[in-house]
GROMACS .gro file of C-alpha atoms in nm:
model
  432
    1UNK     CA    1  -2.109   6.853 -12.249
    2UNK     CA    2  -2.243   6.651 -11.942
    3UNK     CA    3  -2.139   6.712 -11.598
    4UNK     CA    4  -1.883   6.458 -11.447
    5UNK     CA    5  -2.052   6.199 -11.229
    6UNK     CA    6  -1.905   6.318 -10.870
    7UNK     CA    7  -2.083   6.063 -10.704
    8UNK     CA    8  -1.907   5.744 -10.893
    9UNK     CA    9  -1.602   5.979 -10.881
   10UNK     CA   10  -1.609   5.972 -10.489
   11UNK     CA   11  -1.665   5.591 -10.454
   12UNK     CA   12  -1.397   5.543 -10.694
   13UNK     CA   13  -1.136   5.758 -10.503
   14UNK     CA   14  -1.268   5.585 -10.153
   15UNK     CA   15  -1.204   5.219 -10.334
   16UNK     CA   16  -0.861   5.362 -10.440
   17UNK     CA   17  -0.792   5.439 -10.112
   18UNK     CA   18  -0.913   5.097  -9.938
   19UNK     CA   19  -1.206   5.278  -9.773
   20UNK     CA   20  -0.965   5.427  -9.485
   21UNK     CA   21  -1.092   5.708  -9.348
   22UNK     CA   22  -0.934   6.051  -9.266
   23UNK     CA   23  -0.680   5.986  -9.015
   24UNK     CA   24  -0.629   6.261  -8.723
   25UNK     CA   25  -0.287   6.385  -8.667
   26UNK     CA   26  -0.127   6.182  -8.399
   27UNK     CA   27  -0.062   6.468  -8.149
   28UNK     CA   28  -0.456   6.508  -8.163
   29UNK     CA   29  -0.518   6.138  -8.106
   30UNK     CA   30  -0.612   5.948  -7.743
   31UNK     CA   31  -0.415   5.636  -7.593
   32UNK     CA   32  -0.703   5.420  -7.720
   33UNK     CA   33  -0.705   5.561  -8.086
   34UNK     CA   34  -0.321   5.538  -8.130
   35UNK     CA   35  -0.362   5.171  -7.983
   36UNK     CA   36  -0.594   5.119  -8.254
   37UNK     CA   37  -0.399   5.265  -8.546
   38UNK     CA   38  -0.122   5.083  -8.454
   39UNK     CA   39  -0.318   4.749  -8.464
   40UNK     CA   40  -0.446   4.865  -8.834
   41UNK     CA   41  -0.126   4.926  -8.928
   42UNK     CA   42   0.008   4.572  -8.840
   43UNK     CA   43  -0.328   4.427  -8.964
   44UNK     CA   44  -0.466   4.339  -8.648
   45UNK     CA   45  -0.874   4.345  -8.568
   46UNK     CA   46  -0.922   4.601  -8.310
   47UNK     CA   47  -0.969   4.545  -7.944
   48UNK     CA   48  -1.333   4.442  -7.787
   49UNK     CA   49  -1.446   4.659  -7.528
   50UNK     CA   50  -1.485   4.469  -7.164
   51UNK     CA   51  -1.699   4.710  -7.011
   52UNK     CA   52  -2.033   4.531  -7.064
   53UNK     CA   53  -1.863   4.255  -6.811
   54UNK     CA   54  -1.896   4.498  -6.520
   55UNK     CA   55  -2.258   4.578  -6.621
   56UNK     CA   56  -2.346   4.229  -6.649
   57UNK     CA   57  -2.212   4.170  -6.328
   58UNK     CA   58  -2.370   4.441  -6.131
   59UNK     CA   59  -2.742   4.307  -6.304
   60UNK     CA   60  -2.676   3.958  -6.183
   61UNK     CA   61  -2.601   4.094  -5.813
   62UNK     CA   62  -2.954   4.302  -5.849
   63UNK     CA   63  -3.130   3.999  -5.984
   64UNK     CA   64  -3.013   3.781  -5.695
   65UNK     CA   65  -3.081   4.039  -5.407
   66UNK     CA   66  -3.430   4.107  -5.551
   67UNK     CA   67  -3.495   3.700  -5.568
   68UNK     CA   68  -3.358   3.674  -5.190
   69UNK     CA   69  -3.590   3.956  -5.067
   70UNK     CA   70  -3.886   3.807  -5.270
   71UNK     CA   71  -3.812   3.435  -5.137
   72UNK     CA   72  -3.818   3.566  -4.758
   73UNK     CA   73  -4.145   3.714  -4.723
   74UNK     CA   74  -3.967   4.081  -4.729
   75UNK     CA   75  -3.820   4.274  -4.429
   76UNK     CA   76  -4.109   4.195  -4.215
   77UNK     CA   77  -4.066   3.830  -4.249
   78UNK     CA   78  -3.699   3.872  -4.164
   79UNK     CA   79  -3.764   4.085  -3.873
   80UNK     CA   80  -4.002   3.830  -3.695
   81UNK     CA   81  -3.765   3.512  -3.781
   82UNK     CA   82  -3.501   3.717  -3.615
   83UNK     CA   83  -3.710   3.801  -3.299
   84UNK     CA   84  -3.813   3.423  -3.272
   85UNK     CA   85  -3.456   3.312  -3.265
   86UNK     CA   86  -3.341   3.582  -3.017
   87UNK     CA   87  -3.656   3.460  -2.803
   88UNK     CA   88  -3.569   3.073  -2.857
   89UNK     CA   89  -3.190   3.153  -2.756
   90UNK     CA   90  -3.302   3.333  -2.410
   91UNK     CA   91  -3.484   3.066  -2.326
   92UNK     CA   92  -3.233   2.818  -2.352
   93UNK     CA   93  -3.021   3.059  -2.169
   94UNK     CA   94  -3.259   3.078  -1.874
   95UNK     CA   95  -3.302   2.683  -1.882
   96UNK     CA   96  -2.916   2.665  -1.853
   97UNK     CA   97  -2.884   2.916  -1.539
   98UNK     CA   98  -3.182   2.717  -1.391
   99UNK     CA   99  -2.951   2.406  -1.427
  100UNK     CA  100  -2.696   2.546  -1.269
  101UNK     CA  101  -2.856   2.651  -0.963
  102UNK     CA  102  -2.917   2.310  -0.845
  103UNK     CA  103  -2.586   2.170  -0.714
  104UNK     CA  104  -2.603   1.806  -0.713
  105UNK     CA  105  -2.391   1.608  -0.461
  106UNK     CA  106  -2.262   1.246  -0.491
  107UNK     CA  107  -2.330   1.020  -0.161
  108UNK     CA  108  -1.918   1.010  -0.085
  109UNK     CA  109  -1.951   1.375  -0.045
  110UNK     CA  110  -2.163   1.409   0.241
  111UNK     CA  111  -2.169   1.220   0.589
  112UNK     CA  112  -2.460   1.198   0.818
  113UNK     CA  113  -2.313   1.229   1.183
  114UNK     CA  114  -2.356   1.016   1.462
  115UNK     CA  115  -2.206   0.970   1.767
  116UNK     CA  116  -1.870   0.741   1.774
  117UNK     CA  117  -1.561   0.625   1.937
  118UNK     CA  118  -1.297   0.880   1.867
  119UNK     CA  119  -0.946   0.732   1.909
  120UNK     CA  120  -0.577   0.851   1.876
  121UNK     CA  121  -0.358   0.582   1.783
  122UNK     CA  122  -0.012   0.479   1.678
  123UNK     CA  123   0.085   0.302   1.351
  124UNK     CA  124   0.322   0.024   1.379
  125UNK     CA  125   0.460  -0.223   1.129
  126UNK     CA  126   0.669  -0.567   1.197
  127UNK     CA  127   0.677  -0.930   1.140
  128UNK     CA  128   0.473  -1.230   1.275
  129UNK     CA  129   0.690  -1.487   1.505
  130UNK     CA  130   0.588  -1.769   1.728
  131UNK     CA  131   0.567  -1.656   2.064
  132UNK     CA  132   0.693  -2.007   2.199
  133UNK     CA  133   0.943  -2.171   1.964
  134UNK     CA  134   1.255  -2.461   2.049
  135UNK     CA  135   1.502  -2.580   1.878
  136UNK     CA  136   1.573  -2.949   1.987
  137UNK     CA  137   1.917  -3.055   2.003
  138UNK     CA  138   2.043  -3.381   2.075
  139UNK     CA  139   2.191  -3.458   2.452
  140UNK     CA  140   2.409  -3.785   2.339
  141UNK     CA  141   2.663  -3.851   2.116
  142UNK     CA  142   2.502  -4.153   1.932
  143UNK     CA  143   2.384  -4.280   1.577
  144UNK     CA  144   2.004  -4.151   1.493
  145UNK     CA  145   1.769  -4.452   1.388
  146UNK     CA  146   1.457  -4.286   1.325
  147UNK     CA  147   1.275  -3.895   1.267
  148UNK     CA  148   0.912  -3.918   1.280
  149UNK     CA  149   0.800  -3.573   1.137
  150UNK     CA  150   0.921  -3.330   0.855
  151UNK     CA  151   0.846  -2.974   0.840
  152UNK     CA  152   0.496  -2.865   0.859
  153UNK     CA  153   0.369  -3.167   1.006
  154UNK     CA  154   0.187  -3.119   1.382
  155UNK     CA  155   0.361  -3.277   1.676
  156UNK     CA  156   0.168  -3.310   2.031
  157UNK     CA  157   0.307  -3.306   2.372
  158UNK     CA  158   0.498  -3.636   2.445
  159UNK     CA  159   0.514  -3.749   2.129
  160UNK     CA  160   0.850  -3.924   1.969
  161UNK     CA  161   1.044  -3.705   1.727
  162UNK     CA  162   1.377  -3.854   1.721
  163UNK     CA  163   1.527  -4.202   1.825
  164UNK     CA  164   1.897  -4.289   1.854
  165UNK     CA  165   2.056  -4.639   1.876
  166UNK     CA  166   1.951  -4.769   2.224
  167UNK     CA  167   2.195  -5.077   2.170
  168UNK     CA  168   2.497  -4.899   2.166
  169UNK     CA  169   2.407  -4.671   2.441
  170UNK     CA  170   2.293  -4.975   2.667
  171UNK     CA  171   2.617  -5.144   2.592
  172UNK     CA  172   2.815  -4.846   2.711
  173UNK     CA  173   2.639  -4.835   3.047
  174UNK     CA  174   2.678  -5.204   3.091
  175UNK     CA  175   3.049  -5.170   3.046
  176UNK     CA  176   3.068  -4.847   3.265
  177UNK     CA  177   2.855  -5.055   3.534
  178UNK     CA  178   3.108  -5.349   3.518
  179UNK     CA  179   3.406  -5.092   3.570
  180UNK     CA  180   3.265  -4.940   3.833
  181UNK     CA  181   3.188  -5.291   3.992
  182UNK     CA  182   3.547  -5.392   3.988
  183UNK     CA  183   3.716  -5.057   4.099
  184UNK     CA  184   3.444  -5.107   4.390
  185UNK     CA  185   3.570  -5.463   4.449
  186UNK     CA  186   3.926  -5.345   4.473
  187UNK     CA  187   3.847  -5.056   4.705
  188UNK     CA  188   3.705  -5.295   4.940
  189UNK     CA  189   4.059  -5.517   4.935
  190UNK     CA  190   4.224  -5.241   4.983
  191UNK     CA  191   4.010  -5.113   5.275
  192UNK     CA  192   4.086  -5.446   5.423
  193UNK     CA  193   4.453  -5.459   5.362
  194UNK     CA  194   4.504  -5.108   5.490
  195UNK     CA  195   4.305  -5.223   5.854
  196UNK     CA  196   4.580  -5.520   5.853
  197UNK     CA  197   4.882  -5.271   5.760
  198UNK     CA  198   4.763  -4.996   6.029
  199UNK     CA  199   4.788  -5.323   6.314
  200UNK     CA  200   5.109  -5.421   6.169
  201UNK     CA  201   5.294  -5.086   6.217
  202UNK     CA  202   5.119  -5.041   6.574
  203UNK     CA  203   5.268  -5.368   6.673
  204UNK     CA  204   5.625  -5.236   6.528
  205UNK     CA  205   5.592  -5.515   6.245
  206UNK     CA  206   5.596  -5.271   5.951
  207UNK     CA  207   5.778  -4.981   5.858
  208UNK     CA  208   5.533  -4.601   5.886
  209UNK     CA  209   5.582  -4.548   5.518
  210UNK     CA  210   5.392  -4.863   5.442
  211UNK     CA  211   5.110  -4.744   5.584
  212UNK     CA  212   5.137  -4.441   5.399
  213UNK     CA  213   5.150  -4.626   5.065
  214UNK     CA  214   4.849  -4.822   5.162
  215UNK     CA  215   4.648  -4.500   5.248
  216UNK     CA  216   4.754  -4.331   4.928
  217UNK     CA  217   4.664  -4.654   4.726
  218UNK     CA  218   4.290  -4.650   4.884
  219UNK     CA  219   4.280  -4.246   4.807
  220UNK     CA  220   4.294  -4.289   4.434
  221UNK     CA  221   4.061  -4.624   4.446
  222UNK     CA  222   3.787  -4.397   4.577
  223UNK     CA  223   3.858  -4.120   4.346
  224UNK     CA  224   3.855  -4.377   4.013
  225UNK     CA  225   3.540  -4.531   4.147
  226UNK     CA  226   3.380  -4.184   4.198
  227UNK     CA  227   3.472  -4.111   3.852
  228UNK     CA  228   3.338  -4.458   3.722
  229UNK     CA  229   3.065  -4.411   3.882
  230UNK     CA  230   2.993  -4.065   3.692
  231UNK     CA  231   3.014  -4.255   3.379
  232UNK     CA  232   2.788  -4.494   3.491
  233UNK     CA  233   2.517  -4.188   3.570
  234UNK     CA  234   2.616  -4.046   3.237
  235UNK     CA  235   2.550  -4.345   3.036
  236UNK     CA  236   2.204  -4.428   3.205
  237UNK     CA  237   2.113  -4.039   3.126
  238UNK     CA  238   2.227  -4.131   2.768
  239UNK     CA  239   2.015  -4.435   2.701
  240UNK     CA  240   1.698  -4.221   2.880
  241UNK     CA  241   1.755  -3.970   2.639
  242UNK     CA  242   1.800  -4.224   2.336
  243UNK     CA  243   1.433  -4.076   2.277
  244UNK     CA  244   1.340  -3.726   2.194
  245UNK     CA  245   0.997  -3.639   2.276
  246UNK     CA  246   0.811  -3.300   2.197
  247UNK     CA  247   0.774  -3.087   2.509
  248UNK     CA  248   0.455  -2.896   2.374
  249UNK     CA  249   0.176  -2.904   2.100
  250UNK     CA  250   0.338  -2.784   1.808
  251UNK     CA  251   0.460  -2.798   1.436
  252UNK     CA  252   0.775  -2.906   1.321
  253UNK     CA  253   0.992  -2.576   1.159
  254UNK     CA  254   1.289  -2.744   1.041
  255UNK     CA  255   1.496  -3.084   1.040
  256UNK     CA  256   1.844  -3.103   1.098
  257UNK     CA  257   1.937  -3.497   1.089
  258UNK     CA  258   1.830  -3.775   0.903
  259UNK     CA  259   1.867  -4.146   1.001
  260UNK     CA  260   2.178  -4.320   1.009
  261UNK     CA  261   2.377  -3.966   1.098
  262UNK     CA  262   2.573  -3.996   1.391
  263UNK     CA  263   2.547  -3.669   1.608
  264UNK     CA  264   2.722  -3.521   1.890
  265UNK     CA  265   2.570  -3.418   2.194
  266UNK     CA  266   2.451  -3.040   2.134
  267UNK     CA  267   2.395  -3.097   1.774
  268UNK     CA  268   2.054  -2.947   1.649
  269UNK     CA  269   1.787  -3.187   1.519
  270UNK     CA  270   1.422  -3.011   1.493
  271UNK     CA  271   1.272  -2.674   1.571
  272UNK     CA  272   0.954  -2.696   1.716
  273UNK     CA  273   0.705  -2.376   1.694
  274UNK     CA  274   0.379  -2.311   1.858
  275UNK     CA  275   0.158  -2.147   1.629
  276UNK     CA  276  -0.144  -2.097   1.849
  277UNK     CA  277   0.006  -1.773   2.004
  278UNK     CA  278   0.207  -1.521   1.748
  279UNK     CA  279   0.329  -1.163   1.813
  280UNK     CA  280   0.425  -0.876   1.599
  281UNK     CA  281   0.791  -0.757   1.661
  282UNK     CA  282   0.729  -0.378   1.583
  283UNK     CA  283   0.940  -0.032   1.675
  284UNK     CA  284   0.763   0.263   1.783
  285UNK     CA  285   0.907   0.593   1.823
  286UNK     CA  286   1.045   0.641   2.167
  287UNK     CA  287   0.906   0.955   2.221
  288UNK     CA  288   0.543   0.781   2.257
  289UNK     CA  289   0.705   0.566   2.548
  290UNK     CA  290   0.504   0.719   2.800
  291UNK     CA  291   0.166   0.669   2.629
  292UNK     CA  292   0.236   0.279   2.592
  293UNK     CA  293   0.131   0.030   2.807
  294UNK     CA  294   0.077  -0.323   2.827
  295UNK     CA  295  -0.275  -0.432   2.723
  296UNK     CA  296  -0.334  -0.170   2.511
  297UNK     CA  297  -0.548  -0.279   2.204
  298UNK     CA  298  -0.421  -0.299   1.804
  299UNK     CA  299  -0.614  -0.324   1.530
  300UNK     CA  300  -0.399  -0.510   1.266
  301UNK     CA  301  -0.387  -0.618   0.909
  302UNK     CA  302  -0.141  -0.903   0.763
  303UNK     CA  303  -0.054  -0.932   0.413
  304UNK     CA  304  -0.227  -1.185   0.197
  305UNK     CA  305  -0.569  -1.125   0.397
  306UNK     CA  306  -0.674  -0.845   0.242
  307UNK     CA  307  -0.860  -0.556   0.460
  308UNK     CA  308  -0.934  -0.862   0.737
  309UNK     CA  309  -0.871  -0.710   1.052
  310UNK     CA  310  -0.741  -0.922   1.363
  311UNK     CA  311  -0.738  -0.791   1.716
  312UNK     CA  312  -0.411  -0.781   1.915
  313UNK     CA  313  -0.241  -0.650   2.256
  314UNK     CA  314   0.065  -0.491   2.348
  315UNK     CA  315   0.232  -0.789   2.551
  316UNK     CA  316   0.582  -0.628   2.616
  317UNK     CA  317   0.792  -0.290   2.584
  318UNK     CA  318   1.174  -0.348   2.546
  319UNK     CA  319   1.305  -0.137   2.847
  320UNK     CA  320   1.547   0.069   2.621
  321UNK     CA  321   1.568   0.198   2.280
  322UNK     CA  322   1.775   0.058   1.960
  323UNK     CA  323   2.119   0.233   1.963
  324UNK     CA  324   2.139   0.511   1.703
  325UNK     CA  325   1.759   0.481   1.588
  326UNK     CA  326   1.574   0.616   1.891
  327UNK     CA  327   1.326   0.293   1.814
  328UNK     CA  328   1.139   0.116   2.082
  329UNK     CA  329   1.065  -0.269   2.034
  330UNK     CA  330   0.700  -0.309   2.077
  331UNK     CA  331   0.548  -0.696   2.073
  332UNK     CA  332   0.184  -0.755   2.021
  333UNK     CA  333   0.059  -1.073   2.060
  334UNK     CA  334  -0.230  -1.202   1.886
  335UNK     CA  335  -0.454  -1.503   1.860
  336UNK     CA  336  -0.406  -1.776   1.603
  337UNK     CA  337  -0.608  -2.054   1.738
  338UNK     CA  338  -0.709  -2.112   1.379
  339UNK     CA  339  -0.347  -2.160   1.239
  340UNK     CA  340  -0.416  -1.968   0.952
  341UNK     CA  341  -0.131  -1.669   0.999
  342UNK     CA  342   0.236  -1.801   0.971
  343UNK     CA  343   0.580  -1.663   1.138
  344UNK     CA  344   0.728  -1.414   0.884
  345UNK     CA  345   0.440  -1.249   0.749
  346UNK     CA  346   0.455  -0.855   0.725
  347UNK     CA  347   0.154  -0.691   0.955
  348UNK     CA  348   0.065  -0.325   0.987
  349UNK     CA  349  -0.186  -0.169   1.233
  350UNK     CA  350  -0.262   0.089   1.499
  351UNK     CA  351  -0.175   0.117   1.879
  352UNK     CA  352  -0.480   0.255   2.039
  353UNK     CA  353  -0.323   0.505   2.271
  354UNK     CA  354  -0.620   0.718   2.402
  355UNK     CA  355  -1.013   0.667   2.310
  356UNK     CA  356  -1.346   0.866   2.365
  357UNK     CA  357  -1.725   0.695   2.338
  358UNK     CA  358  -2.009   0.911   2.210
  359UNK     CA  359  -1.793   1.196   2.014
  360UNK     CA  360  -1.920   1.387   1.692
  361UNK     CA  361  -1.630   1.463   1.446
  362UNK     CA  362  -1.582   1.560   1.085
  363UNK     CA  363  -1.290   1.516   0.856
  364UNK     CA  364  -1.054   1.798   0.837
  365UNK     CA  365  -1.163   1.860   0.464
  366UNK     CA  366  -1.526   1.920   0.616
  367UNK     CA  367  -1.430   2.280   0.784
  368UNK     CA  368  -1.451   2.600   0.580
  369UNK     CA  369  -1.351   2.931   0.742
  370UNK     CA  370  -1.442   3.308   0.673
  371UNK     CA  371  -1.452   3.616   0.861
  372UNK     CA  372  -1.680   3.511   1.135
  373UNK     CA  373  -1.458   3.174   1.205
  374UNK     CA  374  -1.476   2.805   1.101
  375UNK     CA  375  -1.832   2.666   0.973
  376UNK     CA  376  -1.980   2.369   0.774
  377UNK     CA  377  -2.189   2.361   0.514
  378UNK     CA  378  -2.510   2.132   0.614
  379UNK     CA  379  -2.759   2.010   0.372
  380UNK     CA  380  -3.117   2.085   0.503
  381UNK     CA  381  -3.460   2.045   0.325
  382UNK     CA  382  -3.292   2.038  -0.010
  383UNK     CA  383  -3.072   2.380   0.053
  384UNK     CA  384  -2.701   2.425   0.145
  385UNK     CA  385  -2.682   2.601   0.498
  386UNK     CA  386  -2.386   2.770   0.653
  387UNK     CA  387  -2.361   2.606   1.012
  388UNK     CA  388  -2.109   2.801   1.266
  389UNK     CA  389  -1.919   2.548   1.508
  390UNK     CA  390  -1.693   2.532   1.787
  391UNK     CA  391  -1.423   2.221   1.749
  392UNK     CA  392  -1.244   2.060   2.028
  393UNK     CA  393  -0.952   1.823   1.969
  394UNK     CA  394  -0.812   1.660   1.691
  395UNK     CA  395  -0.849   1.247   1.648
  396UNK     CA  396  -0.711   1.000   1.444
  397UNK     CA  397  -0.378   1.194   1.374
  398UNK     CA  398  -0.509   1.475   1.275
  399UNK     CA  399  -0.774   1.337   0.984
  400UNK     CA  400  -1.100   1.418   1.222
  401UNK     CA  401  -1.166   1.728   1.422
  402UNK     CA  402  -1.415   1.692   1.720
  403UNK     CA  403  -1.744   1.931   1.710
  404UNK     CA  404  -1.840   2.026   2.041
  405UNK     CA  405  -2.131   2.321   1.957
  406UNK     CA  406  -2.314   2.324   1.628
  407UNK     CA  407  -2.380   2.037   1.525
  408UNK     CA  408  -2.646   1.737   1.638
  409UNK     CA  409  -2.665   1.367   1.547
  410UNK     CA  410  -2.823   1.310   1.215
  411UNK     CA  411  -2.703   1.628   1.060
  412UNK     CA  412  -2.613   1.607   0.674
  413UNK     CA  413  -2.242   1.738   0.659
  414UNK     CA  414  -2.046   1.803   0.350
  415UNK     CA  415  -1.716   1.647   0.356
  416UNK     CA  416  -1.556   1.745   0.022
  417UNK     CA  417  -1.403   2.108  -0.051
  418UNK     CA  418  -1.660   2.170  -0.332
  419UNK     CA  419  -1.590   2.534  -0.406
  420UNK     CA  420  -1.903   2.567  -0.637
  421UNK     CA  421  -2.138   2.486  -0.334
  422UNK     CA  422  -2.236   2.806  -0.119
  423UNK     CA  423  -2.524   2.860   0.150
  424UNK     CA  424  -2.830   2.898  -0.016
  425UNK     CA  425  -2.827   2.684  -0.302
  426UNK     CA  426  -3.010   2.440  -0.390
  427UNK     CA  427  -2.892   2.098  -0.402
  428UNK     CA  428  -2.993   1.746  -0.522
  429UNK     CA  429  -2.819   1.436  -0.366
  430UNK     CA  430  -2.756   1.156  -0.613
  431UNK     CA  431  -2.871   0.792  -0.533
  432UNK     CA  432  -2.590   0.558  -0.449
   0.00000   0.00000   0.00000
């Protein structure tokens, strides 16, 4: 007999078992093997390993690094580029420091010293008013027939401004004169009658009381005539006042009557003002009274005229302060020959209380102080220089400080604080 074909038998046996390898006992399996066995029982394919992904990332990183290193020319080139960048940054920093060492100063931050007039002043404010103004009033009781000017019109000395009804006034005068004349005739007759009565009484032909009555009648006539003569004088004066004339050259400010209006004596007619000379009605603290005097110069500005300056002087000082305010009325006169200014305009200015010629002074902001005392910074030959000074009194209400020692005409003094500027700094003055 032939021996059995073991190979075929083995293949047949494996086919029968579905090509399944011989499995380990469960206690000997790893976690991965257990998971593979479960997936096999469920008919699922085994999991693919992802370890190759990590190795691929490492290879890519090494490749990129190698490429960068090749492109940069190697470590030597890298160090050269880094050194060049550091040198460029250092040069830029040095240039920046050099620029910072030069302090730029604007023209308004320095003052070239010049001898000047130093003054101490007192500020005042007030309104303008004409020095001479007059309200013309009627001196008669009559009807107005004509008013020649209106507000704003100029009037010349002696010019007719208002005319009253002169015919009525003339009639009143004629009547008063006629009445007085009749009384005067009666008086003459009464005097003759008195003389005859006295003669009869002396002869005993009339009683004494008749003489007394005659004398009393004569006295009454005399009194009546006196009153009537007064009426005649008043009527004549009224006729003379039938025309109102300008008492001085001026401008009509107000007009209170119109033609045809009947007014009584004392009624306002026109207001006439002389605009050639004005005054500022101002006030000052009464504490300054000892320093104020007539004739002191005043520098004024007036609303509507911008920075234009007007010159005036103290004309009058009130003898007492305003009650409750301790303010003293001060009147400042100024010329207005051109007629530009108007009454009621607001004005402000300064009264010059004291002055000194040829002084050197700097603004208070120019002074600096350290352990050595007061000093200023002077620009000389393009450098900031510390200059010790001695100061005198203040002027302009403390805005200026007089310098008695340490500065000379022509010195260029820094008048702004400029904390970044120190003595020894290089300075460049900017153009105006």
